[in-house]
């Protein structure tokens, strides 16, 4: 018989037979286990027991395991971004600047943007957006108070408004996979290793015990593909399981919600007037993954003038062929009500891809963002088809057509072909035909692009299209050097047969970037000089920087200057004379790796680690101490009263630390102060 607790140890299913009690313990007869075979060796007094796979308790593994990084401490501070320029054209000089001051704190980030200009058609100061943002990463939610843009849903229109917005924000958990995940099952006769491949790339590996196993939470790539599961046992024997799949961003995982609620007043004359607000507006959008193959969305909106609209959008996966979506809405105002309906399909494969979308509206359908003077659309249809031919290149065909409830319509058809021959570069052909009412345009564009080095690129193009009232052929060529991740220079030189030309030069440093451009267009000359940068206001002081549009940190290196700082193993600058460095461009809510070059570490430095990680909040700053300390070390020669060296192996004590004495009384000691007393003991030496 087999004891009851043995079933848990070997992961066997308990038989249906009644247990036998022996000395207060439950035992099951081996014959009660279906499919069990026993081979007894009387000479060795041993027994080999063989059980079928289904006699084992299945194992389950979830491979998704989202990595939610805990945000490091956020302090109080601020930043200021600016983009100032002076432009001279046609004897007119225009000066202007875009400014963005911001304050960050543990509760969130408050920012405001505005423009100031002089010499142009609109001079003076104009406020753009002012908003306080509070992120809640553990709940994947964000609250915005101030100016914002409403969520449109699958069929609505976004509007600028001032008020409050609350909803999900998947960017607060970058590791979260929102699209449906894959799963697979199989059987292992002995302890094995399972490798999961998506389109030939290994995405997961897991050890499984004997018996049935299930792997869930395999992240899928967007589009059509094939998942292969390779089970390898201890003897190297393999079994391969294959299954096709399809995944799209229109779908949410089963049970996952995505929502947004907005309430406020519509902005009017944005970028022209600072504080012009109109009717109040409400909008709400809620998406939910009902199953891994079906996602539903409900969107509703209302405005003070009586306009209301509500509707439903559904996305459904059709096996491994693609995603079908449909929309139905009703909306109107005091002039009447109408309906909107839409139908779409998409398929993205490794070889072929296609997308189709049509939307139809009745004459009196209205929604927020629609103005009485604007043309009301009647039907909109867009379609695209792509073929990926490997080394032969890729071909894309796109078409669109719109009709309105007044007698007007427009349409376009475009063809793009791209191929990248070895050692030649990238060749592209684009043909576009546009039609608007009684006007037609045809553009043909042939281009060549090649990378000359890591940051230098050359480009040449020939195009045929409208130029004023005629059509003409124009050729252009350019060479460009992009700016580096750290400090450096860049330039752009271009010229065309039409006489247009551009010459630009950029200088980027830690305090920001300055640019100068000279251009000729349509026979007119002009130039522009600009400065782009920012400033960080922290507890460690004020630091000039490049544009602070992401998170940042002030790093302290215990006073060591001239050390090269690396972000994700990319050198981005050196510490200043105070041993500090402002690191910008950090990814919010993700671990950022910061490191030093080991060969630059001074001899008197004690380095706990060559790297550290930091997880910042959104657009916030922090003051960090890198794990480097001054060792305050010295090499000494210890001698006795008669001048003979202290014997090797003696132990020297400084405070709570001990150091060994080497040959000839040599001693290396760290942790020294201005005055130090060292105690040496060699009495225990033989």
XYZ file of C-alpha atoms in Angstrom:
686
model
C 0.000 0.000 0.000
C 0.947 3.662 -0.479
C 0.539 6.128 2.429
C -1.795 9.085 2.018
C 0.949 11.727 2.349
C 3.047 10.022 -0.337
C 0.540 11.123 -2.980
C 1.372 14.769 -2.275
C 5.122 14.115 -2.385
C 5.004 12.418 -5.795
C 2.058 14.527 -7.123
C -0.131 11.452 -7.769
C -3.921 11.564 -7.911
C -5.608 9.762 -5.019
C -7.553 6.671 -6.178
C -11.308 6.411 -5.782
C -10.913 3.343 -3.534
C -11.488 3.610 0.196
C -8.366 4.094 2.294
C -7.150 1.422 4.729
C -6.294 2.639 8.243
C -3.049 1.172 9.666
C -1.731 2.536 12.970
C -3.868 5.630 12.509
C -2.547 6.355 9.007
C -4.418 6.131 5.689
C -3.024 3.763 3.037
C -4.250 2.948 -0.467
C -3.633 -0.374 -2.231
C -1.452 0.052 -5.321
C -3.844 -2.021 -7.354
C -6.489 0.679 -6.897
C -4.459 3.132 -9.021
C -5.609 2.777 -12.635
C -2.846 2.084 -15.148
C -0.171 1.478 -12.501
C 2.416 -1.235 -13.180
C 4.886 -2.684 -10.645
C 8.143 -4.508 -11.425
C 9.613 -6.200 -8.303
C 13.287 -7.249 -8.148
C 13.467 -9.834 -5.336
C 17.271 -10.043 -5.399
C 17.686 -6.285 -5.014
C 14.606 -6.026 -2.758
C 13.378 -3.093 -4.886
C 10.328 -2.221 -6.901
C 9.955 -0.024 -9.995
C 6.555 1.638 -10.104
C 5.384 3.093 -13.434
C 2.309 5.340 -13.596
C 0.598 6.895 -16.619
C 0.861 10.658 -17.155
C -2.764 11.295 -16.237
C -2.137 9.787 -12.799
C -0.164 12.928 -11.851
C -1.712 16.154 -10.581
C -1.434 18.752 -13.392
C 1.002 21.651 -12.891
C 0.043 25.247 -13.717
C 2.385 28.161 -14.434
C 1.457 31.771 -15.169
C 4.201 33.329 -17.292
C 2.738 36.847 -17.374
C 3.772 37.934 -13.861
C 3.701 41.688 -14.525
C 6.705 43.433 -12.984
C 5.322 46.454 -11.147
C 8.361 48.483 -10.087
C 8.046 50.424 -6.874
C 8.655 54.127 -7.393
C 11.609 55.484 -5.432
C 11.088 58.444 -3.133
C 9.938 61.656 -4.861
C 10.959 64.992 -3.397
C 9.842 68.560 -3.984
C 11.214 70.693 -6.790
C 10.537 72.231 -10.149
C 11.693 72.616 -13.729
C 11.491 75.102 -16.561
C 11.602 74.221 -20.261
C 12.081 76.788 -22.999
C 12.336 76.981 -26.775
C 13.304 80.533 -27.770
C 13.979 81.668 -31.327
C 14.580 84.707 -33.513
C 13.521 84.560 -37.167
C 14.358 87.001 -39.949
C 12.398 86.762 -43.205
C 11.296 89.325 -45.815
C 12.729 92.202 -43.790
C 10.670 91.192 -40.780
C 12.143 90.018 -37.497
C 10.005 87.856 -35.204
C 11.095 86.755 -31.742
C 9.222 84.237 -29.673
C 9.476 81.526 -27.053
C 7.600 78.491 -25.812
C 7.824 78.155 -22.028
C 6.813 75.373 -19.656
C 7.295 75.838 -15.913
C 6.490 72.878 -13.676
C 6.394 71.858 -10.018
C 6.713 68.243 -8.887
C 5.882 66.753 -5.510
C 4.892 63.354 -4.080
C 1.242 64.198 -4.790
C 1.764 64.885 -8.524
C 3.034 67.339 -11.125
C 1.685 70.813 -11.916
C 2.650 72.279 -15.309
C 1.674 75.236 -17.437
C 2.616 76.053 -21.008
C 2.478 79.412 -22.759
C 3.942 81.251 -25.730
C 5.295 84.779 -25.952
C 6.073 86.542 -29.222
C 6.786 89.965 -30.676
C 7.043 91.316 -34.187
C 4.517 88.966 -35.787
C 0.797 89.085 -36.501
C -0.006 87.997 -32.938
C 2.253 89.530 -30.283
C 2.094 89.108 -26.539
C 1.695 86.222 -24.114
C -0.782 83.373 -24.660
C -1.435 80.607 -22.157
C -1.882 77.137 -23.601
C -2.445 74.375 -21.021
C -2.357 74.357 -17.222
C -2.880 70.989 -15.524
C -2.171 69.082 -12.325
C -1.557 65.351 -12.869
C -1.799 62.767 -10.111
C -0.857 59.202 -11.090
C -1.856 56.108 -9.100
C 0.408 53.331 -10.483
C -0.872 50.583 -8.185
C -4.386 51.141 -9.563
C -3.280 52.042 -13.124
C -5.203 55.315 -12.873
C -4.574 59.024 -13.462
C -6.421 62.160 -12.353
C -5.977 65.377 -14.372
C -7.293 68.694 -13.066
C -7.086 71.560 -15.533
C -6.754 71.541 -19.309
C -6.981 68.155 -21.023
C -8.135 66.348 -24.175
C -11.143 64.051 -23.960
C -11.051 60.398 -24.972
C -12.859 59.839 -28.268
C -13.593 56.138 -28.117
C -13.956 54.149 -31.300
C -16.321 56.562 -33.110
C -16.262 59.903 -31.231
C -14.192 63.078 -31.533
C -11.690 64.438 -29.020
C -12.068 68.000 -27.757
C -9.945 70.287 -25.617
C -11.586 71.245 -22.359
C -10.817 72.601 -18.928
C -12.039 70.567 -15.981
C -11.326 67.140 -14.509
C -10.413 63.871 -16.185
C -10.176 60.498 -14.463
C -9.368 57.137 -15.983
C -6.962 54.303 -16.556
C -3.402 55.004 -17.637
C -1.517 51.887 -18.701
C 1.697 53.942 -18.965
C 1.920 53.879 -15.157
C 2.671 50.145 -15.412
C 4.845 49.784 -18.539
C 5.264 46.056 -17.960
C 1.537 45.387 -18.090
C 0.398 43.563 -21.218
C -3.126 44.684 -22.088
C -3.747 42.495 -25.127
C -4.916 38.880 -24.665
C -2.198 36.438 -23.650
C -1.626 32.975 -25.049
C -1.704 29.642 -23.276
C -0.669 26.068 -24.019
C -0.903 22.625 -22.452
C 1.009 19.380 -22.777
C 2.356 16.324 -20.970
C 5.806 15.488 -19.616
C 6.739 11.863 -18.888
C 9.761 12.876 -16.776
C 10.986 16.236 -15.372
C 11.451 18.426 -18.462
C 12.172 21.932 -19.690
C 9.542 23.751 -21.772
C 10.641 26.448 -24.246
C 8.022 28.727 -25.823
C 8.767 30.303 -29.216
C 6.743 33.005 -31.006
C 7.565 33.312 -34.714
C 10.907 31.627 -34.091
C 11.918 33.807 -31.118
C 12.082 32.267 -27.650
C 9.940 34.267 -25.214
C 9.801 31.979 -22.170
C 11.420 28.943 -20.551
C 10.025 26.919 -17.662
C 10.924 23.689 -15.839
C 7.933 21.363 -15.313
C 7.520 18.191 -13.230
C 6.174 14.924 -14.672
C 2.533 14.941 -15.664
C 0.182 17.301 -17.461
C 1.227 20.954 -17.488
C -0.394 24.245 -18.453
C 1.458 27.457 -19.306
C -0.635 30.625 -19.296
C 0.191 34.284 -19.723
C 2.494 33.981 -22.748
C 2.788 37.512 -24.220
C 1.764 37.561 -27.882
C 3.127 39.771 -30.645
C 0.635 41.894 -32.561
C -0.758 40.259 -35.683
C -0.793 36.720 -36.949
C 1.868 34.234 -35.943
C 2.677 30.758 -34.735
C 3.531 29.577 -31.232
C 5.777 26.555 -30.803
C 6.234 24.734 -27.519
C 9.325 22.503 -27.273
C 9.410 19.991 -24.378
C 12.924 18.627 -23.696
C 13.477 15.870 -21.125
C 16.664 14.985 -19.241
C 17.787 12.623 -22.035
C 17.486 15.337 -24.685
C 14.371 13.912 -26.282
C 12.033 16.590 -27.639
C 8.389 16.927 -28.543
C 7.167 19.999 -30.438
C 3.659 21.445 -30.211
C 2.580 24.146 -32.704
C -0.491 26.351 -32.818
C -1.307 29.476 -34.880
C -2.590 32.613 -33.167
C -3.738 36.171 -33.822
C -3.470 39.168 -31.481
C -4.402 42.842 -31.930
C -4.289 46.059 -29.933
C -8.048 46.495 -30.378
C -8.563 43.652 -27.922
C -8.202 43.715 -24.137
C -7.450 40.790 -21.881
C -10.537 39.131 -20.475
C -11.621 41.042 -17.368
C -9.379 44.086 -18.037
C -11.037 47.535 -18.028
C -10.011 50.750 -19.768
C -12.076 53.835 -18.947
C -12.030 57.628 -18.983
C -14.442 60.205 -17.537
C -14.293 63.932 -18.380
C -16.262 66.897 -17.095
C -15.461 70.532 -17.850
C -15.800 73.437 -20.265
C -14.772 73.356 -23.942
C -11.714 75.416 -24.876
C -12.232 78.054 -27.559
C -9.598 79.611 -29.828
C -6.810 77.471 -28.382
C -3.326 79.014 -28.916
C -4.945 82.357 -29.767
C -6.741 83.224 -26.506
C -5.563 82.313 -23.022
C -8.758 81.838 -21.070
C -11.614 81.330 -23.517
C -13.983 78.594 -22.356
C -17.460 77.778 -23.636
C -20.239 75.293 -22.878
C -19.821 72.585 -20.288
C -19.218 69.124 -21.665
C -19.304 65.580 -20.317
C -17.825 62.455 -21.892
C -17.353 58.918 -20.682
C -15.681 55.900 -22.293
C -15.494 52.366 -20.921
C -13.842 49.360 -22.591
C -13.758 45.850 -21.214
C -12.377 42.564 -22.385
C -15.438 40.334 -22.117
C -13.365 37.385 -23.323
C -9.927 37.141 -24.893
C -11.683 37.251 -28.281
C -14.338 39.902 -27.585
C -13.870 43.510 -26.374
C -16.796 45.894 -25.957
C -16.734 49.682 -25.590
C -19.454 52.108 -24.494
C -19.053 55.841 -25.150
C -21.452 58.640 -24.168
C -21.169 62.424 -24.365
C -23.258 65.528 -23.757
C -22.887 69.298 -24.145
C -24.639 72.282 -22.612
C -26.335 73.281 -25.874
C -28.335 70.054 -25.811
C -26.115 67.908 -28.038
C -25.912 64.297 -26.848
C -24.580 61.082 -28.321
C -24.107 57.505 -27.137
C -22.991 54.353 -28.812
C -21.346 50.953 -28.726
C -18.153 49.665 -30.368
C -17.301 45.959 -30.475
C -14.076 44.243 -31.570
C -14.162 40.486 -32.205
C -11.323 38.158 -33.105
C -12.091 35.814 -36.009
C -9.813 32.902 -35.234
C -6.344 33.494 -36.635
C -7.625 35.560 -39.557
C -8.022 38.999 -37.973
C -10.234 41.307 -35.955
C -13.686 42.471 -36.988
C -15.035 45.676 -35.409
C -18.403 47.383 -35.588
C -19.888 50.579 -34.163
C -23.398 51.902 -33.684
C -24.301 55.285 -32.163
C -27.178 57.747 -31.888
C -26.719 61.478 -31.476
C -28.253 64.830 -32.181
C -29.317 68.244 -30.884
C -32.385 70.485 -30.952
C -32.381 70.398 -34.770
C -32.869 66.654 -34.870
C -31.210 63.318 -34.179
C -29.420 60.821 -36.324
C -27.337 57.684 -36.284
C -23.793 56.511 -36.983
C -22.676 53.046 -37.942
C -19.303 51.614 -38.844
C -17.630 48.371 -39.824
C -13.939 47.491 -39.904
C -11.537 44.588 -40.348
C -7.806 44.229 -39.844
C -5.249 41.499 -40.427
C -1.528 41.877 -39.789
C 0.604 38.954 -40.841
C 4.258 38.317 -41.470
C 3.597 38.238 -45.221
C 0.317 40.061 -45.800
C -1.581 42.768 -43.955
C -4.838 44.511 -44.662
C -7.232 46.932 -42.982
C -10.702 48.141 -43.942
C -12.866 50.750 -42.214
C -16.149 52.342 -43.270
C -18.323 54.749 -41.321
C -21.728 56.119 -42.286
C -23.735 58.899 -40.626
C -27.195 60.305 -41.176
C -27.716 63.987 -41.917
C -28.682 65.085 -38.402
C -26.115 63.063 -36.434
C -24.001 65.373 -34.221
C -21.392 64.887 -31.540
C -19.188 67.075 -29.358
C -16.510 68.764 -31.397
C -18.852 69.314 -34.337
C -19.440 72.930 -35.325
C -22.525 74.167 -37.236
C -20.405 75.649 -40.027
C -18.351 72.480 -40.562
C -19.245 70.022 -43.287
C -21.017 66.996 -41.881
C -19.620 63.717 -43.191
C -21.932 61.245 -44.876
C -19.615 58.315 -45.550
C -15.944 57.651 -44.917
C -14.083 54.598 -46.141
C -10.407 53.727 -45.783
C -8.586 50.625 -46.944
C -5.036 49.407 -47.041
C -3.155 46.342 -48.211
C 0.477 45.427 -47.664
C 2.779 42.686 -48.892
C 6.128 41.890 -47.230
C 8.374 40.146 -49.755
C 11.563 39.695 -47.730
C 14.651 40.855 -49.618
C 12.414 41.905 -52.519
C 10.990 44.694 -50.349
C 7.504 45.652 -49.207
C 4.521 47.046 -51.073
C 1.756 49.159 -49.483
C -1.489 50.249 -51.143
C -3.881 52.668 -49.399
C -7.111 54.363 -50.473
C -9.640 56.676 -48.873
C -12.918 58.271 -49.892
C -15.186 60.795 -48.134
C -18.582 62.225 -48.975
C -20.484 64.955 -47.135
C -24.064 66.079 -46.748
C -23.316 69.031 -48.975
C -22.369 68.307 -52.593
C -18.660 67.699 -52.085
C -16.392 64.680 -51.859
C -12.711 63.844 -51.748
C -10.577 60.785 -52.255
C -7.027 59.572 -52.584
C -5.127 56.470 -53.665
C -1.487 55.858 -52.731
C 1.112 53.241 -53.617
C 4.412 52.817 -51.746
C 7.204 50.399 -52.525
C 10.362 50.079 -50.410
C 13.387 47.846 -50.906
C 16.763 47.767 -49.154
C 19.465 46.144 -51.322
C 22.697 45.216 -49.492
C 25.387 47.958 -49.448
C 23.162 50.311 -51.439
C 20.728 51.712 -48.921
C 16.961 52.089 -48.977
C 15.035 52.793 -52.191
C 11.446 54.004 -52.125
C 8.779 54.805 -54.701
C 5.600 56.672 -53.780
C 2.689 57.455 -56.109
C -0.320 59.377 -54.801
C -3.440 60.525 -56.618
C -5.747 63.004 -54.830
C -9.138 64.269 -55.873
C -11.152 67.046 -54.221
C -14.372 68.115 -55.939
C -13.186 69.212 -59.435
C -9.448 69.260 -58.649
C -6.996 66.412 -59.124
C -3.324 66.082 -58.159
C -0.738 63.420 -58.946
C 2.523 63.085 -56.977
C 5.328 60.703 -57.905
C 8.293 60.506 -55.541
C 11.446 58.363 -55.861
C 13.923 58.452 -52.966
C 17.222 56.917 -51.876
C 18.548 56.892 -48.310
C 21.772 55.445 -46.985
C 23.456 55.492 -43.612
C 27.068 56.679 -43.976
C 27.979 56.114 -40.339
C 26.233 55.703 -37.008
C 24.918 59.291 -37.092
C 25.352 60.469 -40.701
C 22.745 59.870 -43.396
C 22.574 60.820 -47.076
C 19.352 61.239 -49.036
C 18.457 61.971 -52.665
C 15.011 62.238 -54.225
C 13.281 63.029 -57.507
C 9.636 64.082 -57.497
C 6.927 65.033 -59.948
C 3.973 67.037 -58.751
C 2.188 70.388 -58.609
C 4.253 73.560 -58.275
C 2.012 76.576 -58.203
C -0.289 76.435 -61.196
C 1.820 73.886 -63.086
C 3.381 70.477 -62.616
C 7.122 69.984 -62.703
C 9.963 67.611 -61.908
C 12.142 68.529 -58.954
C 15.271 66.823 -57.580
C 16.790 67.303 -54.135
C 19.707 65.954 -52.106
C 20.657 66.233 -48.463
C 23.193 65.028 -45.928
C 22.473 64.998 -42.236
C 24.340 64.314 -39.023
C 22.023 63.679 -36.076
C 22.736 64.799 -32.530
C 24.232 62.216 -30.140
C 22.680 61.000 -26.904
C 25.170 63.139 -24.970
C 27.015 66.298 -25.958
C 27.977 66.886 -29.573
C 27.096 68.551 -32.845
C 24.799 67.929 -35.774
C 24.074 69.493 -39.130
C 21.740 69.401 -42.129
C 22.546 70.500 -45.686
C 20.030 70.225 -48.503
C 19.492 71.710 -51.960
C 17.050 71.213 -54.822
C 16.822 72.052 -58.514
C 14.003 74.511 -57.744
C 16.476 76.744 -55.947
C 15.355 75.873 -52.420
C 18.167 75.233 -49.943
C 18.675 74.727 -46.219
C 21.802 74.875 -44.071
C 21.489 74.070 -40.386
C 23.929 73.537 -37.532
C 23.186 72.306 -33.979
C 25.333 72.249 -30.857
C 24.096 70.140 -27.960
C 25.512 70.182 -24.464
C 24.322 69.319 -21.006
C 22.820 72.833 -20.564
C 20.764 72.567 -23.760
C 20.915 72.934 -27.527
C 21.511 75.920 -29.797
C 20.594 75.840 -33.488
C 21.121 78.115 -36.454
C 19.426 77.703 -39.840
C 19.697 79.563 -43.117
C 17.077 78.810 -45.766
C 16.046 79.882 -49.250
C 12.529 79.093 -50.447
C 10.565 80.481 -53.386
C 13.329 83.008 -54.016
C 13.207 84.399 -50.445
C 16.081 84.167 -47.949
C 15.704 83.849 -44.196
C 17.462 82.680 -41.080
C 16.546 81.474 -37.620
C 18.531 81.157 -34.383
C 17.082 79.206 -31.483
C 17.986 77.916 -28.029
C 16.271 74.873 -26.518
C 16.818 73.724 -22.981
C 15.628 73.681 -19.421
C 16.507 74.144 -15.788
C 15.961 71.864 -12.795
C 15.269 73.269 -9.338
C 16.147 70.643 -6.710
C 17.296 70.380 -3.112
C 20.837 69.929 -4.462
C 20.685 73.276 -6.307
C 19.720 74.696 -9.702
C 21.019 72.914 -12.805
C 20.856 73.921 -16.451
C 19.830 71.029 -18.662
C 18.342 69.930 -21.913
C 14.576 69.883 -22.297
C 13.097 68.133 -19.249
C 10.104 66.472 -20.877
C 10.680 63.220 -18.981
C 11.836 62.226 -15.487
C 15.287 63.217 -14.223
C 17.661 62.859 -11.269
C 20.658 64.634 -9.729
C 23.358 62.012 -9.112
C 26.000 62.576 -6.437
C 29.338 60.757 -6.663
C 30.913 61.799 -3.347
C 32.791 64.700 -4.917
C 34.535 62.741 -7.713
C 34.667 64.825 -10.901
C 35.278 63.698 -14.467
C 33.649 60.268 -14.122
C 31.759 59.017 -17.197
C 28.097 58.320 -16.395
C 26.295 55.606 -18.365
C 22.522 55.244 -18.738
C 21.555 51.774 -19.952
C 25.243 51.227 -20.829
C 25.293 54.330 -23.069
C 27.774 57.108 -22.082
C 25.887 60.385 -21.672
C 28.287 62.737 -19.859
C 30.777 63.348 -17.057
C 30.371 64.481 -13.477
C 31.028 68.165 -12.752
C 33.639 69.642 -10.415
C 31.385 68.953 -7.423
C 30.995 65.312 -8.426
C 27.379 65.696 -9.540
C 25.509 64.950 -12.733
C 21.997 65.757 -13.964
C 20.569 62.714 -15.724
C 17.520 63.432 -17.869
C 15.426 61.272 -20.194
C 14.603 58.650 -17.533
C 11.716 56.256 -18.182
C 8.943 56.748 -15.641
C 7.753 53.742 -13.605
C 10.555 51.581 -15.014
C 13.918 50.578 -13.604
C 16.666 52.705 -15.160
C 20.215 51.344 -14.983
C 22.958 53.854 -14.072
C 26.611 52.805 -14.047
C 30.261 53.929 -14.182
C 33.294 52.743 -16.115
C 35.359 50.613 -13.687
C 38.702 51.722 -15.148
C 37.921 55.334 -14.190
C 37.361 54.627 -10.498
C 40.089 56.438 -8.476
C 42.376 54.439 -6.206
C 41.019 56.124 -3.092
C 37.410 55.204 -3.919
C 35.387 52.420 -2.360
C 32.776 51.156 -4.812
C 29.957 49.029 -3.422
C 28.611 48.380 -6.935
C 29.429 49.507 -10.474
C 25.742 50.174 -11.180
C 22.445 51.069 -9.545
C 18.810 51.176 -10.606
C 16.313 53.969 -10.110
C 12.561 53.996 -10.729
C 11.243 57.569 -11.041
C 7.719 58.913 -11.041
C 6.328 60.719 -14.087
C 8.150 63.964 -14.918
C 9.593 64.160 -11.404
C 13.105 64.645 -10.097
C 15.156 63.135 -7.297
C 18.578 63.521 -5.682
C 20.429 60.180 -5.600
C 23.730 59.107 -4.070
C 25.651 56.637 -6.239
C 27.202 53.775 -4.173
C 30.729 55.198 -4.236
C 32.632 56.479 -1.191
C 36.053 57.942 -0.587
C 38.132 55.198 0.966
C 40.624 57.606 2.664
C 43.254 54.918 2.232
C 47.012 54.848 2.740
C 49.894 52.421 2.299
C 52.146 52.317 5.372
C 55.424 50.612 6.385
C 55.268 49.432 9.999
C 58.488 48.895 11.964
C 59.288 48.002 15.564
C 61.223 50.130 18.000
C 64.508 48.596 16.827
C 63.701 49.392 13.181
C 62.829 45.829 12.107
C 59.605 45.398 10.095
C 56.459 44.162 11.752
C 56.215 40.453 10.800
C 53.940 39.417 7.947
C 50.541 38.102 9.050
C 50.148 40.547 11.895
C 46.704 42.084 12.272
C 46.214 45.851 12.322
C 43.017 47.240 13.865
C 41.474 50.613 12.983
C 38.192 51.120 14.769
C 36.022 48.072 14.000
C 38.066 47.059 10.927
C 41.139 44.824 10.757
C 43.792 44.696 8.009
C 46.582 42.129 7.392
C 50.257 43.170 7.388
C 52.192 42.016 4.324
C 55.915 41.351 3.802
C 58.413 43.949 5.013
C 55.753 45.518 7.251
C 53.659 46.819 4.366
C 50.065 47.707 5.307
C 47.175 48.994 3.189
C 44.434 50.557 5.317
C 41.170 52.340 4.497
C 38.800 54.496 6.523
C 41.418 56.923 7.769
C 40.519 60.285 9.290
C 42.678 63.376 9.830
C 44.063 61.635 12.923
C 43.965 57.871 13.415
C 45.339 55.357 15.900
C 46.191 51.884 14.593
C 46.721 48.908 16.919
C 48.926 46.048 15.622
C 49.050 42.549 17.161
C 51.355 39.682 16.188
C 51.618 37.787 19.454
C 49.650 34.800 18.092
C 52.083 34.269 15.185
C 54.181 31.102 15.423
